[in-house]
PDB file of C-alpha atoms in Angstrom:
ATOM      1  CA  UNK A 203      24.726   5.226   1.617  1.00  0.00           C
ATOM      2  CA  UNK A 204      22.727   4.524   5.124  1.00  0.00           C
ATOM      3  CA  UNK A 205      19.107   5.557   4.427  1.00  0.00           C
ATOM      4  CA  UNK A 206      18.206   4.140   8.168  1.00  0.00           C
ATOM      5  CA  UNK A 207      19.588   7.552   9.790  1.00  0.00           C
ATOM      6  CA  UNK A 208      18.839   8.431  12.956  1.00  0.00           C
ATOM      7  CA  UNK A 209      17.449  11.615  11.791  1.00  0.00           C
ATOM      8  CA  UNK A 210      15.221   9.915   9.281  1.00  0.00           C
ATOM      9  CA  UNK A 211      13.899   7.984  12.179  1.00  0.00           C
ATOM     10  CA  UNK A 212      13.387  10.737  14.748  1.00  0.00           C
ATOM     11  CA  UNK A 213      11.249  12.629  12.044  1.00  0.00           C
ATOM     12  CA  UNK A 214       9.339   9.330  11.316  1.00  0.00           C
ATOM     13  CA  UNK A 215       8.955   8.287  15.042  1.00  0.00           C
ATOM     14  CA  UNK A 216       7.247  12.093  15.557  1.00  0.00           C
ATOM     15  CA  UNK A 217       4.666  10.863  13.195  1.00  0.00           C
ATOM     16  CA  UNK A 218       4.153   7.768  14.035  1.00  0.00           C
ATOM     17  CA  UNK A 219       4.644   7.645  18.033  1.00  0.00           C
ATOM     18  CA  UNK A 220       4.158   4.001  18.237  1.00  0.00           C
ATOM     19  CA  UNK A 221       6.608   3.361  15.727  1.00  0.00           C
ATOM     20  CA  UNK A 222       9.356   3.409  18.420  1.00  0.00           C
ATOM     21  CA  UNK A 223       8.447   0.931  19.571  1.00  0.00           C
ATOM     22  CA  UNK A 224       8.444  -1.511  16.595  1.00  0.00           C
ATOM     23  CA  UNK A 225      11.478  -3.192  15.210  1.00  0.00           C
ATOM     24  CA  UNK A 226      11.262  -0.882  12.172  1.00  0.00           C
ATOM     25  CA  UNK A 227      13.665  -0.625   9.463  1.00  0.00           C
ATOM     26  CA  UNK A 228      14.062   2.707   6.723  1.00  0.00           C
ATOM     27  CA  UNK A 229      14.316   0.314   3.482  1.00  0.00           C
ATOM     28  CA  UNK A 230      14.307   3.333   0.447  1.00  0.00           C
ATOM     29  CA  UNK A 231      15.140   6.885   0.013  1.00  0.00           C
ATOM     30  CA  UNK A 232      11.910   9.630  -0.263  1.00  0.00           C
ATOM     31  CA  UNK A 233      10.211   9.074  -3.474  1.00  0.00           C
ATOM     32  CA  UNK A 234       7.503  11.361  -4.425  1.00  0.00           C
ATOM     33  CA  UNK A 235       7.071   8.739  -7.215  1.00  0.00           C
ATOM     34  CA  UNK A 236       4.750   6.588  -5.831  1.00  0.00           C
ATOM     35  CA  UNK A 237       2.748   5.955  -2.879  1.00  0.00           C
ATOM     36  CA  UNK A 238       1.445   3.609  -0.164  1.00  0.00           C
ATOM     37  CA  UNK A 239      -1.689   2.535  -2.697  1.00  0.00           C
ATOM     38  CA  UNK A 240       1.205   1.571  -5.400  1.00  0.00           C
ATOM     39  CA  UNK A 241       3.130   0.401  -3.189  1.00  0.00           C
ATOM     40  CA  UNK A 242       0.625  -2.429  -1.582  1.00  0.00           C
ATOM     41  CA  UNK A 243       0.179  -3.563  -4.801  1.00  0.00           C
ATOM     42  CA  UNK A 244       4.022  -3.918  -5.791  1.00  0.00           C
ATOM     43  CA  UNK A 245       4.246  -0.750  -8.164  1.00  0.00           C
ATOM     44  CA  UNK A 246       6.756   1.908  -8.308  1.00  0.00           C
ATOM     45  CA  UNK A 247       5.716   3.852 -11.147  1.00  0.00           C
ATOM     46  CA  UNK A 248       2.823   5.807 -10.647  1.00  0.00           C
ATOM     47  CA  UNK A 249       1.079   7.678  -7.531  1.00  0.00           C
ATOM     48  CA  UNK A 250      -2.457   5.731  -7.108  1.00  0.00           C
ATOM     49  CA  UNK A 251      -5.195   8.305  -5.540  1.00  0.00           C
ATOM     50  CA  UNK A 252      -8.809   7.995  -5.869  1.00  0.00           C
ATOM     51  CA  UNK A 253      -8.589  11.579  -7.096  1.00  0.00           C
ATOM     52  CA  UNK A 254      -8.778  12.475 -10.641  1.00  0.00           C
ATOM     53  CA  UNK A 255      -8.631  15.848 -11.842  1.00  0.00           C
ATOM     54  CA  UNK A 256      -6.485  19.039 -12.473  1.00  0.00           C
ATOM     55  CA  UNK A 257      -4.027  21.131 -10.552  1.00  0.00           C
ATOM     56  CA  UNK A 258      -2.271  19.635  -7.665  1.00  0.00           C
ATOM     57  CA  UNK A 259      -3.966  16.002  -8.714  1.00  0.00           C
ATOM     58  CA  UNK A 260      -3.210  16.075 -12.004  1.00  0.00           C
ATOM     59  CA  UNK A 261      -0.947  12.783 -12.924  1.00  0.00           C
ATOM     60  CA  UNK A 262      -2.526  10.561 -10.643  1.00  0.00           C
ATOM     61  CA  UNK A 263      -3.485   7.358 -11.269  1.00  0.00           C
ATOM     62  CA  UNK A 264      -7.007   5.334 -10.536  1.00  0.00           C
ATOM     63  CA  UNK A 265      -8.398   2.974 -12.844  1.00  0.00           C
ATOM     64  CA  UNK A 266     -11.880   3.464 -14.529  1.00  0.00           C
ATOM     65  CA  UNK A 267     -15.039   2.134 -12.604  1.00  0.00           C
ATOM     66  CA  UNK A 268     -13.226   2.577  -9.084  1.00  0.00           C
ATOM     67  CA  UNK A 269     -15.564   5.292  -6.677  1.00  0.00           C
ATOM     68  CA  UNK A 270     -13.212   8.168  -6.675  1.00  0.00           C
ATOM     69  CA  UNK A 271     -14.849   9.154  -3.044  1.00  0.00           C
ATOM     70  CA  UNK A 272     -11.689   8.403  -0.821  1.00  0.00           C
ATOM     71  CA  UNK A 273     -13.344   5.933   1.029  1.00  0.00           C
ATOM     72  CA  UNK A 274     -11.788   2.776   2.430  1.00  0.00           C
ATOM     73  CA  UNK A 275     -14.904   0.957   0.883  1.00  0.00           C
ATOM     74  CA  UNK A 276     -13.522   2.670  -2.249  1.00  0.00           C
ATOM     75  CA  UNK A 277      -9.765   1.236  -1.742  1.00  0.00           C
ATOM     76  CA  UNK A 278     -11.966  -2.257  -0.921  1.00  0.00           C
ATOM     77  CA  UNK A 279     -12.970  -2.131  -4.468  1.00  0.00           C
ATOM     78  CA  UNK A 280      -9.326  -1.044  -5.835  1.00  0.00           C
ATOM     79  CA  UNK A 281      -8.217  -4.354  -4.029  1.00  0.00           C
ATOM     80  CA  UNK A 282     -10.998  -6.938  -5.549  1.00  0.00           C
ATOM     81  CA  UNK A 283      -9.866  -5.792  -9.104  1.00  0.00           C
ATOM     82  CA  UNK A 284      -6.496  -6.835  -8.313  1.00  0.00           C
ATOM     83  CA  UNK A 285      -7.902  -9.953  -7.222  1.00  0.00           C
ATOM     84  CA  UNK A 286      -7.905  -9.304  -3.254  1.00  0.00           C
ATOM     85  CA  UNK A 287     -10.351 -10.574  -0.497  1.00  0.00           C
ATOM     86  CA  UNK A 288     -11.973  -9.491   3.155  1.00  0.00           C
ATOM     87  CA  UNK A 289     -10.474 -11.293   5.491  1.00  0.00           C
ATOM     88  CA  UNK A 290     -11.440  -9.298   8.224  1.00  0.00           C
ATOM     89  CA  UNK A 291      -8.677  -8.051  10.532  1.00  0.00           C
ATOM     90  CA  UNK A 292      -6.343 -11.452  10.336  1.00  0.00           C
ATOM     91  CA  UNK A 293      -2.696 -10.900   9.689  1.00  0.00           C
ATOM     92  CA  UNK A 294      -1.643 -13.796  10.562  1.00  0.00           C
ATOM     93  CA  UNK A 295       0.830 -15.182   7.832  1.00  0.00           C
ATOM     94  CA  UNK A 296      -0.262 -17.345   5.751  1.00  0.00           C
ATOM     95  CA  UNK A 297       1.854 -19.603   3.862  1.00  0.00           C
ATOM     96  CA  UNK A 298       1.341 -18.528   0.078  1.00  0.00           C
ATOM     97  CA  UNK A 299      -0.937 -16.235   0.319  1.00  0.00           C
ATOM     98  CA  UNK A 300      -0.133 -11.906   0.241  1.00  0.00           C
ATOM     99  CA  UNK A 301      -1.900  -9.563   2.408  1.00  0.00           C
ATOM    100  CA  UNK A 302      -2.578  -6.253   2.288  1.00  0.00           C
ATOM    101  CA  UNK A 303      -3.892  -3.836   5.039  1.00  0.00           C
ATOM    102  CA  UNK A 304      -6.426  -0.988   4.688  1.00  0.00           C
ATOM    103  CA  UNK A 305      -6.219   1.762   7.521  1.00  0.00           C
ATOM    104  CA  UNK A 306      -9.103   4.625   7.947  1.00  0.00           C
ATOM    105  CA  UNK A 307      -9.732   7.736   9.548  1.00  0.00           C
ATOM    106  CA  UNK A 308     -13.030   8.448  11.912  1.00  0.00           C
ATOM    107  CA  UNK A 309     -14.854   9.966   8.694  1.00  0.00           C
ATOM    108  CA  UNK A 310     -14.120   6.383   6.680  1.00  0.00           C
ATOM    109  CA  UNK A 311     -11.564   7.478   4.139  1.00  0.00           C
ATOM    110  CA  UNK A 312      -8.735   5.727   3.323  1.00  0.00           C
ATOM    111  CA  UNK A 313      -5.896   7.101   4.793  1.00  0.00           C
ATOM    112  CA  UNK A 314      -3.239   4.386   4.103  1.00  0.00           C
ATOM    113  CA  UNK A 315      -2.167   0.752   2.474  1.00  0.00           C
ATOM    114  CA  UNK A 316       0.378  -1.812   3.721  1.00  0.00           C
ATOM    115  CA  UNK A 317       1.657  -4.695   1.961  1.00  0.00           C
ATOM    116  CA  UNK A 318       2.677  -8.093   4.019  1.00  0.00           C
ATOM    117  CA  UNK A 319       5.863  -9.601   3.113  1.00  0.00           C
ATOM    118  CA  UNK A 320       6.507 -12.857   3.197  1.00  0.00           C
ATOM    119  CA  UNK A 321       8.877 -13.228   6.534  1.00  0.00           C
ATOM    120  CA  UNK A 322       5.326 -11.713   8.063  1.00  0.00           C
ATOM    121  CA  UNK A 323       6.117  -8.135   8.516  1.00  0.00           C
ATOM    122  CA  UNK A 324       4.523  -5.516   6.793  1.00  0.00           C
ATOM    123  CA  UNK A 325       5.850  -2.713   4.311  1.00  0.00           C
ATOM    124  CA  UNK A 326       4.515   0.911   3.737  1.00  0.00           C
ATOM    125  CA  UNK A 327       5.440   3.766   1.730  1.00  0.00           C
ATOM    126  CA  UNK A 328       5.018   6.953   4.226  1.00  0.00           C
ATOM    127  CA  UNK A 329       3.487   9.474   1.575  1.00  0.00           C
ATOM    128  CA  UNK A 330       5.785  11.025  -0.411  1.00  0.00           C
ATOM    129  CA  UNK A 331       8.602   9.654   2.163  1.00  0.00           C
ATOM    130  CA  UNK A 332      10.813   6.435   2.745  1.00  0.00           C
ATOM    131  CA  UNK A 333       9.752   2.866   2.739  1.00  0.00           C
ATOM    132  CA  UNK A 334       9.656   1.041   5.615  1.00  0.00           C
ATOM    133  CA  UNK A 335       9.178  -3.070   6.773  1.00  0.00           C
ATOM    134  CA  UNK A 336       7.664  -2.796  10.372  1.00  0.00           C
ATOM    135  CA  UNK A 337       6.643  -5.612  12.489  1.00  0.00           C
ATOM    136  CA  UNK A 338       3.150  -4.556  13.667  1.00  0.00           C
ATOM    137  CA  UNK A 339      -0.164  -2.995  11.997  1.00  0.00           C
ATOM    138  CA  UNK A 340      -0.440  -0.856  14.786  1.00  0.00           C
ATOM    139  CA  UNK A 341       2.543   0.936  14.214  1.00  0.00           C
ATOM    140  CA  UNK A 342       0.970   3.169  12.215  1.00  0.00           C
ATOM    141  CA  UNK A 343      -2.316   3.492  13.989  1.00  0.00           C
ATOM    142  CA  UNK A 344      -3.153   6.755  15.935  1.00  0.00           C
ATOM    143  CA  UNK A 345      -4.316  10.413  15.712  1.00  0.00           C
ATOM    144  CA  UNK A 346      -2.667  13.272  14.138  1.00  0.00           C
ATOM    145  CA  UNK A 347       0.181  12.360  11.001  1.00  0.00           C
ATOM    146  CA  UNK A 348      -0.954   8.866  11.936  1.00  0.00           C
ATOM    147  CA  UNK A 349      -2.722   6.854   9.902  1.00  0.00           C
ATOM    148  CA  UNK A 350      -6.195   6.192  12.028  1.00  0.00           C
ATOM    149  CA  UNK A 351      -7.289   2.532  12.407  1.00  0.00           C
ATOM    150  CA  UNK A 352      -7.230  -0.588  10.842  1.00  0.00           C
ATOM    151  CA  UNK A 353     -10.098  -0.853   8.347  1.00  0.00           C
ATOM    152  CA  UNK A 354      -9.352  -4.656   7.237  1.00  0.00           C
ATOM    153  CA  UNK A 355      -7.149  -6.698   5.558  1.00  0.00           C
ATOM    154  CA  UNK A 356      -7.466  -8.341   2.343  1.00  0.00           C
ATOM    155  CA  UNK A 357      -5.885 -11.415   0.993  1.00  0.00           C
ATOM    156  CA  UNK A 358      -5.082 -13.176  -2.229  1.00  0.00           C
ATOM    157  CA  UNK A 359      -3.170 -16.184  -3.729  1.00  0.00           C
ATOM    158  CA  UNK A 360       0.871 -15.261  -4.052  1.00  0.00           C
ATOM    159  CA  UNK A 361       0.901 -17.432  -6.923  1.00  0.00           C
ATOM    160  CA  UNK A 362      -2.214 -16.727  -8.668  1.00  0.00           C
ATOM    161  CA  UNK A 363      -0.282 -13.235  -8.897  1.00  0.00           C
ATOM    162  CA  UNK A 364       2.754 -14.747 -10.160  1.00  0.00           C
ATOM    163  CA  UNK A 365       0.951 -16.915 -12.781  1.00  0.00           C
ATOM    164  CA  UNK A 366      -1.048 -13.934 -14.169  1.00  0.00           C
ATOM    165  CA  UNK A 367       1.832 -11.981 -14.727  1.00  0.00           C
ATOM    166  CA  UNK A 368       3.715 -14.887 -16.258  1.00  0.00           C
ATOM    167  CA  UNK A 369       0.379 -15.422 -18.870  1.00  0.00           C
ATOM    168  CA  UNK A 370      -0.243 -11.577 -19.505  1.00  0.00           C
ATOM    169  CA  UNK A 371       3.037  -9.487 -18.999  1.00  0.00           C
ATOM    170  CA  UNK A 372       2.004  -5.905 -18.325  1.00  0.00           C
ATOM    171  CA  UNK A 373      -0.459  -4.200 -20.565  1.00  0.00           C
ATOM    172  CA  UNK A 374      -2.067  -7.486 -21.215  1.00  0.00           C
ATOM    173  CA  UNK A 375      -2.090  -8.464 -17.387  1.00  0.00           C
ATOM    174  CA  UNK A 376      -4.114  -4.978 -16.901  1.00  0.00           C
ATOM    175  CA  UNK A 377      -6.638  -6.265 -19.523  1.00  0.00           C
ATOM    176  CA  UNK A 378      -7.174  -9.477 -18.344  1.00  0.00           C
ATOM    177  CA  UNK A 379      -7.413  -8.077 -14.187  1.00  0.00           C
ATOM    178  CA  UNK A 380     -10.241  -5.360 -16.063  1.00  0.00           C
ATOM    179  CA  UNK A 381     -12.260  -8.005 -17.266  1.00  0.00           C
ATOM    180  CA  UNK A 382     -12.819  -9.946 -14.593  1.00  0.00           C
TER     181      UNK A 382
END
């Protein structure tokens, strides 16, 4: 089944109007699984908001000692527990080494997370839509359904990643990233 429709990208491209110009690709169906926060960090099984609570929230995820305020600084913090680094606004590829990319509206909330793969390009889960791998940061960037501005982007060791989750499978790996 083609997931790369051209409906799917004339509803994404009304979003996202500098996503037409990109050499974008549609890589998953909608999933109201997970989101762009997940996502970034390689999960598939939860929805990551810094917003706990009841009713509409209830079911997301955000781990303990995390500000819950929305803020990009908050997402920042997210990041360093999962063993991330400011590097400023360079996405240049870096041999070894993931990225992931913070965007922000004018108020300073978080409004979105990428994930750099490693031929370069980026990938981002479009709320409680499809996938996609997209060439450019600023793809996303702009007013309206858009996701604001960069913020930064954070780095951290590919295999540093690997190698904890090779020590500590799951549950343990979650202890081990909390204690740091």
């Amino acid at each position: 089944m083609n997931i790369d429709t051209p409906e799917v990208r004339k509803r994404l491209e009304g979003w996202f109007g500098m996503l037409a110009a990109d050499n974008y690709k549609v890589t998953s169906k909608q999933s109201k699984k997970y989101n762009c926060i997940a996502w970034s960090m390689g999960k598939t099984n939860k929805w990551w908001e810094a917003i706990k609570g009841k009713g509409k929230y209830r079911g997301y995820h955000w781990p303990d000692g995390i500000s819950e305020d929305g803020s990009a600084k908050s997402l920042v913090q997210l990041y360093e527990r999962w063993g991330y680094t400011a590097c400023g606004k360079d996405a240049t590829l870096e041999v070894g080494i993931e990225k992931v990319a913070i965007y922000c509206d004018s108020n300073g909330g978080y409004t979105h997370g990428a994930r750099q793969i490693q031929n370069g390009h980026w990938t981002s889960k479009l709320g409680h839509f499809e996938d996609i791998s997209h060439e450019s940061l600023e793809a996303l960037c702009g007013d309206g359904k858009a996701y604001g501005e960069l913020f930064c982007i954070m780095k951290r060791s590919r295999y540093e990643e690997e190698e904890r989750q090779a020590i500590y499978p799951r549950k343990k790996a979650k202890r081990a990233i909390a204690k740091k």
